[in-house]
Amino acid sequence: MDTFITDDFQIFIKPVGARCNLRCRYCYYLDKGGVCGAECQNVMDDATLEKYIKHHYSASTSDTVLFTWHGGEPLLAGIDFYQKALFFQEKYLPQGKMFRNGIQTNGTLITNEWCVFLAEHGFTVGISLDGMEALHNSMRFFKNGKGSFEKTIRGHGLLQAYGINPEILCVVNSCNVYYPLAVYDFFKMLGARYISFLPLVGRRDDFSDETTQESVPALEFGLFLISIFDEWVGKDSGEVKIQIFEEALRTACHQAHSLCIFREECGGVPVVERNGNLYPCDHFVEEERLIGNIHEQSLKYLLNHPAQKAFGKNKQQTLPQYCNQCEVKEMCNGECPKNRFLTSPDERNDNATPTAEHRLNYLCEGYQLFFNHCKPFIQAVSDQWLMENNRR
């Protein structure tokens, strides 16, 4: 969930770690359950929660401090946990600042009680939904194999009934990618005003460029975005906010990207696990990537740790020449490093031995297609923006 960012960093807080009531086919976080060690509690304890909130305030430079709760399934922590979080947020709130909370959920545990709590305290809610019932259930199901669509839609409807219109996070995979307008129309029928399309890329192993069966084909992902973009431009621009379109439009106004995958450097969205461990990114919660623990160092120190800074700069430093010469580089910047595992045309043309660095993003073909397609619209917006600014 990335509806708004109030700092130069946004932290995913994992109060229950990888625990979840679903067993989605494409989940990359379920195997992170043991990353904290066998002694780690199921839910973040009060001491860690309190320390984290104090540290976050100290590290923030914004007037509005955002707390982002992720999982696993963060609702498993229970309402009592978030009531304690609110208590600490109020207790340590610096003078002249305010705070906001955002939570990303699969929606199946939403109840009237949850809705009252979330609405009363102004939580921004993101809900994971991959389209219509058949598409959603093909990937997102409970431990017993039963699809989660019915309960997710019920949770979505309950949130709306209490005045919360959640952002929809749709994982674009090998099934729903072939139904772009049907998926988009379904979301609009639900009253969605904020939509994020997240491409699914899974590798069979760390040493192969082969992707999992669930992964979205790169070219088809580009075509998926183009179909929805054309519909959005014609009917919904200004009414529905679609994250990747908003990111493309930022280049028209010479604004920095807010979404981490398109920034020049990484490291702006680290993870704090339930025991206080900080890792550089949601996709790199690995023992060897551990930056430190908030019980031992301040959050501000960890965010500026040499290992965290090096992780961020590595994204730009390892871009292949092919990317640096690309006509849509400013829109993409090589996307997420976890997806950069293909041999680049530079290496292919030079008959060079492929290296672990300077690899091409698996989604490159799709992104090139999409960003080039929307460039005329982006240029028109840019021209209008410059004209209005010159009048001032």
Short mmCIF file of N, CA and C in Angstrom, two decimals, residues 210-339:
data_model
loop_
_atom_site.label_atom_id
_atom_site.label_comp_id
_atom_site.label_asym_id
_atom_site.label_seq_id
_atom_site.Cartn_x
_atom_site.Cartn_y
_atom_site.Cartn_z
N GLU A 210 14.66 -18.59 -15.29
CA GLU A 210 13.32 -19.15 -15.50
C GLU A 210 12.39 -18.70 -14.37
N THR A 211 11.18 -18.33 -14.75
CA THR A 211 10.21 -17.85 -13.77
C THR A 211 9.20 -18.94 -13.42
N THR A 212 8.50 -18.72 -12.33
CA THR A 212 7.50 -19.68 -11.89
C THR A 212 6.27 -19.62 -12.80
N GLN A 213 5.47 -20.66 -12.72
CA GLN A 213 4.26 -20.76 -13.54
C GLN A 213 3.30 -19.61 -13.28
N GLU A 214 3.28 -19.09 -12.07
CA GLU A 214 2.35 -18.02 -11.71
C GLU A 214 2.79 -16.65 -12.20
N SER A 215 4.04 -16.50 -12.59
CA SER A 215 4.59 -15.20 -12.95
C SER A 215 3.91 -14.62 -14.19
N VAL A 216 3.81 -13.30 -14.20
CA VAL A 216 3.20 -12.62 -15.33
C VAL A 216 4.19 -12.58 -16.50
N PRO A 217 3.79 -12.93 -17.72
CA PRO A 217 4.68 -12.75 -18.87
C PRO A 217 4.93 -11.26 -19.09
N ALA A 218 6.18 -10.90 -19.35
CA ALA A 218 6.57 -9.49 -19.40
C ALA A 218 5.79 -8.71 -20.46
N LEU A 219 5.74 -9.22 -21.67
CA LEU A 219 5.05 -8.51 -22.75
C LEU A 219 3.57 -8.35 -22.44
N GLU A 220 2.95 -9.41 -21.94
CA GLU A 220 1.52 -9.36 -21.62
C GLU A 220 1.23 -8.36 -20.50
N PHE A 221 2.19 -8.17 -19.58
CA PHE A 221 2.01 -7.16 -18.54
C PHE A 221 1.96 -5.77 -19.15
N GLY A 222 2.82 -5.51 -20.11
CA GLY A 222 2.78 -4.22 -20.81
C GLY A 222 1.46 -4.01 -21.52
N LEU A 223 0.96 -5.04 -22.21
CA LEU A 223 -0.31 -4.94 -22.92
C LEU A 223 -1.47 -4.75 -21.94
N PHE A 224 -1.39 -5.40 -20.79
CA PHE A 224 -2.39 -5.25 -19.72
C PHE A 224 -2.47 -3.78 -19.30
N LEU A 225 -1.33 -3.17 -19.04
CA LEU A 225 -1.30 -1.78 -18.61
C LEU A 225 -1.80 -0.85 -19.70
N ILE A 226 -1.45 -1.12 -20.94
CA ILE A 226 -1.88 -0.27 -22.05
C ILE A 226 -3.40 -0.29 -22.19
N SER A 227 -3.99 -1.46 -22.10
CA SER A 227 -5.45 -1.57 -22.23
C SER A 227 -6.15 -0.74 -21.16
N ILE A 228 -5.68 -0.85 -19.93
CA ILE A 228 -6.31 -0.11 -18.84
C ILE A 228 -5.99 1.38 -18.94
N PHE A 229 -4.78 1.71 -19.35
CA PHE A 229 -4.39 3.12 -19.49
C PHE A 229 -5.29 3.83 -20.50
N ASP A 230 -5.51 3.22 -21.65
CA ASP A 230 -6.35 3.85 -22.67
C ASP A 230 -7.77 4.06 -22.16
N GLU A 231 -8.28 3.09 -21.43
CA GLU A 231 -9.61 3.22 -20.84
C GLU A 231 -9.62 4.32 -19.78
N TRP A 232 -8.59 4.37 -18.99
CA TRP A 232 -8.48 5.36 -17.91
C TRP A 232 -8.37 6.78 -18.46
N VAL A 233 -7.56 6.96 -19.48
CA VAL A 233 -7.40 8.28 -20.08
C VAL A 233 -8.73 8.77 -20.66
N GLY A 234 -9.46 7.86 -21.30
CA GLY A 234 -10.70 8.24 -21.94
C GLY A 234 -11.86 8.48 -21.00
N LYS A 235 -11.86 7.81 -19.84
CA LYS A 235 -13.04 7.86 -18.99
C LYS A 235 -12.78 8.26 -17.53
N ASP A 236 -11.61 7.93 -17.00
CA ASP A 236 -11.47 7.95 -15.54
C ASP A 236 -10.34 8.82 -15.01
N SER A 237 -9.58 9.46 -15.88
CA SER A 237 -8.48 10.30 -15.41
C SER A 237 -9.02 11.39 -14.49
N GLY A 238 -8.44 11.49 -13.32
CA GLY A 238 -8.91 12.46 -12.34
C GLY A 238 -9.92 11.90 -11.37
N GLU A 239 -10.54 10.76 -11.73
CA GLU A 239 -11.54 10.12 -10.87
C GLU A 239 -10.97 8.89 -10.16
N VAL A 240 -10.18 8.11 -10.89
CA VAL A 240 -9.57 6.91 -10.34
C VAL A 240 -8.06 7.09 -10.37
N LYS A 241 -7.41 6.86 -9.24
CA LYS A 241 -5.97 6.96 -9.17
C LYS A 241 -5.36 5.57 -9.29
N ILE A 242 -4.58 5.36 -10.33
CA ILE A 242 -3.89 4.10 -10.55
C ILE A 242 -2.40 4.36 -10.37
N GLN A 243 -1.81 3.68 -9.43
CA GLN A 243 -0.49 4.05 -8.96
C GLN A 243 0.55 4.16 -10.05
N ILE A 244 0.65 3.18 -10.93
CA ILE A 244 1.69 3.23 -11.95
C ILE A 244 1.47 4.36 -12.94
N PHE A 245 0.21 4.72 -13.20
CA PHE A 245 -0.07 5.86 -14.07
C PHE A 245 0.33 7.16 -13.38
N GLU A 246 0.04 7.24 -12.08
CA GLU A 246 0.42 8.43 -11.31
C GLU A 246 1.95 8.58 -11.30
N GLU A 247 2.65 7.46 -11.21
CA GLU A 247 4.11 7.52 -11.21
C GLU A 247 4.64 8.01 -12.55
N ALA A 248 4.04 7.53 -13.64
CA ALA A 248 4.46 8.00 -14.97
C ALA A 248 4.22 9.49 -15.11
N LEU A 249 3.11 9.98 -14.58
CA LEU A 249 2.77 11.40 -14.68
C LEU A 249 3.71 12.27 -13.85
N ARG A 250 4.34 11.70 -12.85
CA ARG A 250 5.29 12.48 -12.05
C ARG A 250 6.43 13.01 -12.91
N THR A 251 6.81 12.25 -13.92
CA THR A 251 7.91 12.71 -14.78
C THR A 251 7.49 13.92 -15.60
N ALA A 252 6.20 14.06 -15.86
CA ALA A 252 5.71 15.23 -16.61
C ALA A 252 5.91 16.50 -15.82
N CYS A 253 5.81 16.40 -14.50
CA CYS A 253 5.93 17.57 -13.62
C CYS A 253 7.29 17.62 -12.93
N HIS A 254 8.23 16.80 -13.42
CA HIS A 254 9.60 16.78 -12.90
C HIS A 254 9.61 16.49 -11.40
N GLN A 255 8.74 15.58 -10.98
CA GLN A 255 8.70 15.17 -9.58
C GLN A 255 9.40 13.83 -9.40
N ALA A 256 10.01 13.65 -8.26
CA ALA A 256 10.65 12.37 -7.95
C ALA A 256 9.58 11.30 -7.76
N HIS A 257 9.92 10.08 -8.08
CA HIS A 257 8.99 8.97 -7.90
C HIS A 257 8.71 8.75 -6.41
N SER A 258 7.46 8.46 -6.09
CA SER A 258 7.10 8.09 -4.73
C SER A 258 7.16 6.58 -4.53
N LEU A 259 7.02 5.82 -5.60
CA LEU A 259 7.03 4.36 -5.54
C LEU A 259 8.47 3.86 -5.62
N CYS A 260 8.86 3.05 -4.64
CA CYS A 260 10.27 2.68 -4.50
C CYS A 260 10.84 2.01 -5.74
N ILE A 261 10.05 1.18 -6.43
CA ILE A 261 10.61 0.40 -7.54
C ILE A 261 11.06 1.28 -8.70
N PHE A 262 10.53 2.50 -8.81
CA PHE A 262 10.90 3.38 -9.91
C PHE A 262 11.89 4.47 -9.51
N ARG A 263 12.29 4.50 -8.26
CA ARG A 263 13.28 5.48 -7.83
C ARG A 263 14.67 5.08 -8.33
N GLU A 264 15.56 6.06 -8.41
CA GLU A 264 16.92 5.77 -8.84
C GLU A 264 17.65 4.89 -7.84
N GLU A 265 17.35 5.09 -6.56
CA GLU A 265 17.98 4.30 -5.51
C GLU A 265 16.93 3.56 -4.69
N CYS A 266 17.34 2.43 -4.10
CA CYS A 266 16.47 1.65 -3.23
C CYS A 266 16.67 2.06 -1.78
N GLY A 267 16.05 1.31 -0.90
CA GLY A 267 16.31 1.48 0.53
C GLY A 267 15.35 2.40 1.24
N GLY A 268 14.36 2.96 0.53
CA GLY A 268 13.44 3.90 1.14
C GLY A 268 12.24 3.24 1.79
N VAL A 269 12.12 1.91 1.64
CA VAL A 269 11.00 1.19 2.25
C VAL A 269 11.53 -0.06 2.96
N PRO A 270 12.26 0.12 4.06
CA PRO A 270 12.76 -1.03 4.80
C PRO A 270 11.66 -1.71 5.61
N VAL A 271 12.02 -2.81 6.24
CA VAL A 271 11.08 -3.63 7.01
C VAL A 271 11.56 -3.72 8.46
N VAL A 272 10.64 -3.55 9.40
CA VAL A 272 10.92 -3.86 10.81
C VAL A 272 10.10 -5.09 11.18
N GLU A 273 10.80 -6.17 11.49
CA GLU A 273 10.14 -7.42 11.86
C GLU A 273 9.67 -7.36 13.32
N ARG A 274 8.94 -8.37 13.73
CA ARG A 274 8.26 -8.34 15.03
C ARG A 274 9.20 -8.35 16.23
N ASN A 275 10.47 -8.71 16.02
CA ASN A 275 11.44 -8.67 17.12
C ASN A 275 12.31 -7.42 17.09
N GLY A 276 12.03 -6.51 16.14
CA GLY A 276 12.80 -5.27 16.04
C GLY A 276 13.90 -5.29 15.02
N ASN A 277 14.10 -6.42 14.33
CA ASN A 277 15.10 -6.48 13.27
C ASN A 277 14.71 -5.58 12.10
N LEU A 278 15.69 -4.89 11.54
CA LEU A 278 15.44 -4.07 10.36
C LEU A 278 16.17 -4.66 9.16
N TYR A 279 15.43 -4.83 8.07
CA TYR A 279 15.96 -5.34 6.81
C TYR A 279 15.76 -4.28 5.73
N PRO A 280 16.59 -4.30 4.67
CA PRO A 280 16.57 -3.20 3.71
C PRO A 280 15.32 -3.09 2.86
N CYS A 281 14.56 -4.20 2.72
CA CYS A 281 13.43 -4.20 1.80
C CYS A 281 12.55 -5.41 2.08
N ASP A 282 11.27 -5.29 1.75
CA ASP A 282 10.30 -6.36 1.95
C ASP A 282 10.69 -7.63 1.20
N HIS A 283 11.39 -7.48 0.08
CA HIS A 283 11.78 -8.63 -0.73
C HIS A 283 13.16 -9.17 -0.37
N PHE A 284 13.82 -8.53 0.59
CA PHE A 284 15.16 -8.97 0.97
C PHE A 284 15.25 -9.16 2.48
N VAL A 285 14.22 -9.78 3.05
CA VAL A 285 14.25 -10.13 4.48
C VAL A 285 14.98 -11.46 4.58
N GLU A 286 16.28 -11.37 4.70
CA GLU A 286 17.16 -12.53 4.72
C GLU A 286 18.21 -12.33 5.79
N GLU A 287 18.65 -13.42 6.39
CA GLU A 287 19.58 -13.35 7.50
C GLU A 287 20.83 -12.54 7.15
N GLU A 288 21.33 -12.75 5.94
CA GLU A 288 22.56 -12.07 5.55
C GLU A 288 22.33 -10.59 5.23
N ARG A 289 21.07 -10.18 5.13
CA ARG A 289 20.75 -8.78 4.82
C ARG A 289 20.39 -7.97 6.07
N LEU A 290 20.41 -8.58 7.22
CA LEU A 290 20.02 -7.90 8.45
C LEU A 290 20.89 -6.66 8.67
N ILE A 291 20.23 -5.51 8.86
CA ILE A 291 20.95 -4.26 9.11
C ILE A 291 21.23 -4.08 10.60
N GLY A 292 20.27 -4.43 11.44
CA GLY A 292 20.43 -4.29 12.88
C GLY A 292 19.10 -4.42 13.58
N ASN A 293 19.08 -4.10 14.85
CA ASN A 293 17.87 -4.25 15.66
C ASN A 293 17.64 -2.97 16.45
N ILE A 294 16.37 -2.54 16.53
CA ILE A 294 16.06 -1.26 17.18
C ILE A 294 16.26 -1.32 18.70
N HIS A 295 16.43 -2.51 19.26
CA HIS A 295 16.75 -2.61 20.69
C HIS A 295 18.24 -2.34 20.94
N GLU A 296 19.02 -2.33 19.87
CA GLU A 296 20.46 -2.14 20.00
C GLU A 296 20.95 -0.83 19.40
N GLN A 297 20.27 -0.36 18.35
CA GLN A 297 20.62 0.92 17.73
C GLN A 297 19.34 1.70 17.43
N SER A 298 19.47 2.99 17.28
CA SER A 298 18.30 3.81 16.96
C SER A 298 17.88 3.56 15.52
N LEU A 299 16.62 3.79 15.24
CA LEU A 299 16.11 3.64 13.88
C LEU A 299 16.81 4.61 12.94
N LYS A 300 17.04 5.82 13.41
CA LYS A 300 17.74 6.80 12.57
C LYS A 300 19.12 6.29 12.17
N TYR A 301 19.82 5.68 13.12
CA TYR A 301 21.13 5.11 12.82
C TYR A 301 21.02 4.00 11.79
N LEU A 302 20.05 3.12 11.97
CA LEU A 302 19.89 1.99 11.05
C LEU A 302 19.53 2.44 9.65
N LEU A 303 18.68 3.45 9.55
CA LEU A 303 18.29 3.96 8.22
C LEU A 303 19.47 4.56 7.48
N ASN A 304 20.46 5.02 8.24
CA ASN A 304 21.65 5.63 7.63
C ASN A 304 22.87 4.71 7.73
N HIS A 305 22.62 3.46 8.08
CA HIS A 305 23.71 2.49 8.20
C HIS A 305 24.40 2.31 6.84
N PRO A 306 25.73 2.17 6.83
CA PRO A 306 26.45 1.98 5.55
C PRO A 306 25.90 0.84 4.71
N ALA A 307 25.47 -0.25 5.35
CA ALA A 307 24.93 -1.39 4.59
C ALA A 307 23.60 -1.03 3.94
N GLN A 308 22.78 -0.24 4.64
CA GLN A 308 21.51 0.20 4.08
C GLN A 308 21.74 1.17 2.92
N LYS A 309 22.68 2.08 3.09
CA LYS A 309 23.00 3.03 2.02
C LYS A 309 23.58 2.32 0.81
N ALA A 310 24.44 1.34 1.06
CA ALA A 310 25.04 0.60 -0.05
C ALA A 310 23.99 -0.19 -0.81
N PHE A 311 23.04 -0.77 -0.08
CA PHE A 311 21.93 -1.48 -0.72
C PHE A 311 21.18 -0.54 -1.66
N GLY A 312 20.91 0.67 -1.19
CA GLY A 312 20.17 1.62 -2.01
C GLY A 312 20.93 2.05 -3.26
N LYS A 313 22.20 2.34 -3.11
CA LYS A 313 22.99 2.83 -4.24
C LYS A 313 23.29 1.73 -5.25
N ASN A 314 23.29 0.48 -4.81
CA ASN A 314 23.62 -0.63 -5.69
C ASN A 314 22.67 -0.71 -6.88
N LYS A 315 21.43 -0.30 -6.68
CA LYS A 315 20.45 -0.36 -7.77
C LYS A 315 20.92 0.46 -8.96
N GLN A 316 21.34 1.69 -8.71
CA GLN A 316 21.76 2.57 -9.80
C GLN A 316 23.13 2.17 -10.35
N GLN A 317 24.01 1.76 -9.44
CA GLN A 317 25.38 1.45 -9.85
C GLN A 317 25.48 0.20 -10.71
N THR A 318 24.49 -0.67 -10.63
CA THR A 318 24.55 -1.92 -11.40
C THR A 318 23.60 -1.92 -12.60
N LEU A 319 23.07 -0.77 -12.95
CA LEU A 319 22.23 -0.71 -14.15
C LEU A 319 23.07 -1.04 -15.38
N PRO A 320 22.58 -1.91 -16.25
CA PRO A 320 23.32 -2.16 -17.50
C PRO A 320 23.29 -0.94 -18.41
N GLN A 321 24.24 -0.84 -19.29
CA GLN A 321 24.30 0.29 -20.22
C GLN A 321 23.02 0.39 -21.04
N TYR A 322 22.44 -0.74 -21.33
CA TYR A 322 21.18 -0.78 -22.09
C TYR A 322 20.12 0.07 -21.40
N CYS A 323 20.05 -0.01 -20.06
CA CYS A 323 19.08 0.79 -19.31
C CYS A 323 19.45 2.26 -19.31
N ASN A 324 20.74 2.55 -19.15
CA ASN A 324 21.17 3.94 -19.09
C ASN A 324 20.91 4.68 -20.40
N GLN A 325 20.82 3.95 -21.50
CA GLN A 325 20.56 4.57 -22.80
C GLN A 325 19.09 4.49 -23.21
N CYS A 326 18.25 3.94 -22.34
CA CYS A 326 16.85 3.72 -22.69
C CYS A 326 16.07 5.02 -22.70
N GLU A 327 15.14 5.16 -23.64
CA GLU A 327 14.37 6.39 -23.78
C GLU A 327 13.34 6.58 -22.68
N VAL A 328 13.05 5.53 -21.92
CA VAL A 328 12.09 5.67 -20.83
C VAL A 328 12.75 5.40 -19.48
N LYS A 329 14.05 5.60 -19.41
CA LYS A 329 14.77 5.30 -18.17
C LYS A 329 14.20 6.07 -16.98
N GLU A 330 13.88 7.36 -17.16
CA GLU A 330 13.43 8.15 -16.03
C GLU A 330 12.10 7.66 -15.46
N MET A 331 11.34 6.92 -16.26
CA MET A 331 10.08 6.37 -15.78
C MET A 331 10.27 5.06 -15.02
N CYS A 332 11.36 4.37 -15.27
CA CYS A 332 11.54 3.01 -14.78
C CYS A 332 12.74 2.85 -13.85
N ASN A 333 13.90 3.40 -14.27
CA ASN A 333 15.15 3.28 -13.51
C ASN A 333 15.51 1.83 -13.17
N GLY A 334 15.16 0.92 -14.07
CA GLY A 334 15.53 -0.48 -13.87
C GLY A 334 14.60 -1.26 -12.98
N GLU A 335 13.53 -0.60 -12.48
CA GLU A 335 12.52 -1.21 -11.60
C GLU A 335 13.18 -1.93 -10.43
N CYS A 336 12.51 -2.91 -9.86
CA CYS A 336 12.97 -3.54 -8.61
C CYS A 336 14.17 -4.47 -8.86
N PRO A 337 15.23 -4.34 -8.05
CA PRO A 337 16.40 -5.21 -8.24
C PRO A 337 16.10 -6.70 -8.15
N LYS A 338 15.05 -7.08 -7.41
CA LYS A 338 14.74 -8.51 -7.30
C LYS A 338 14.35 -9.10 -8.65
N ASN A 339 13.90 -8.25 -9.59
CA ASN A 339 13.46 -8.72 -10.91
C ASN A 339 14.55 -8.59 -11.96
#
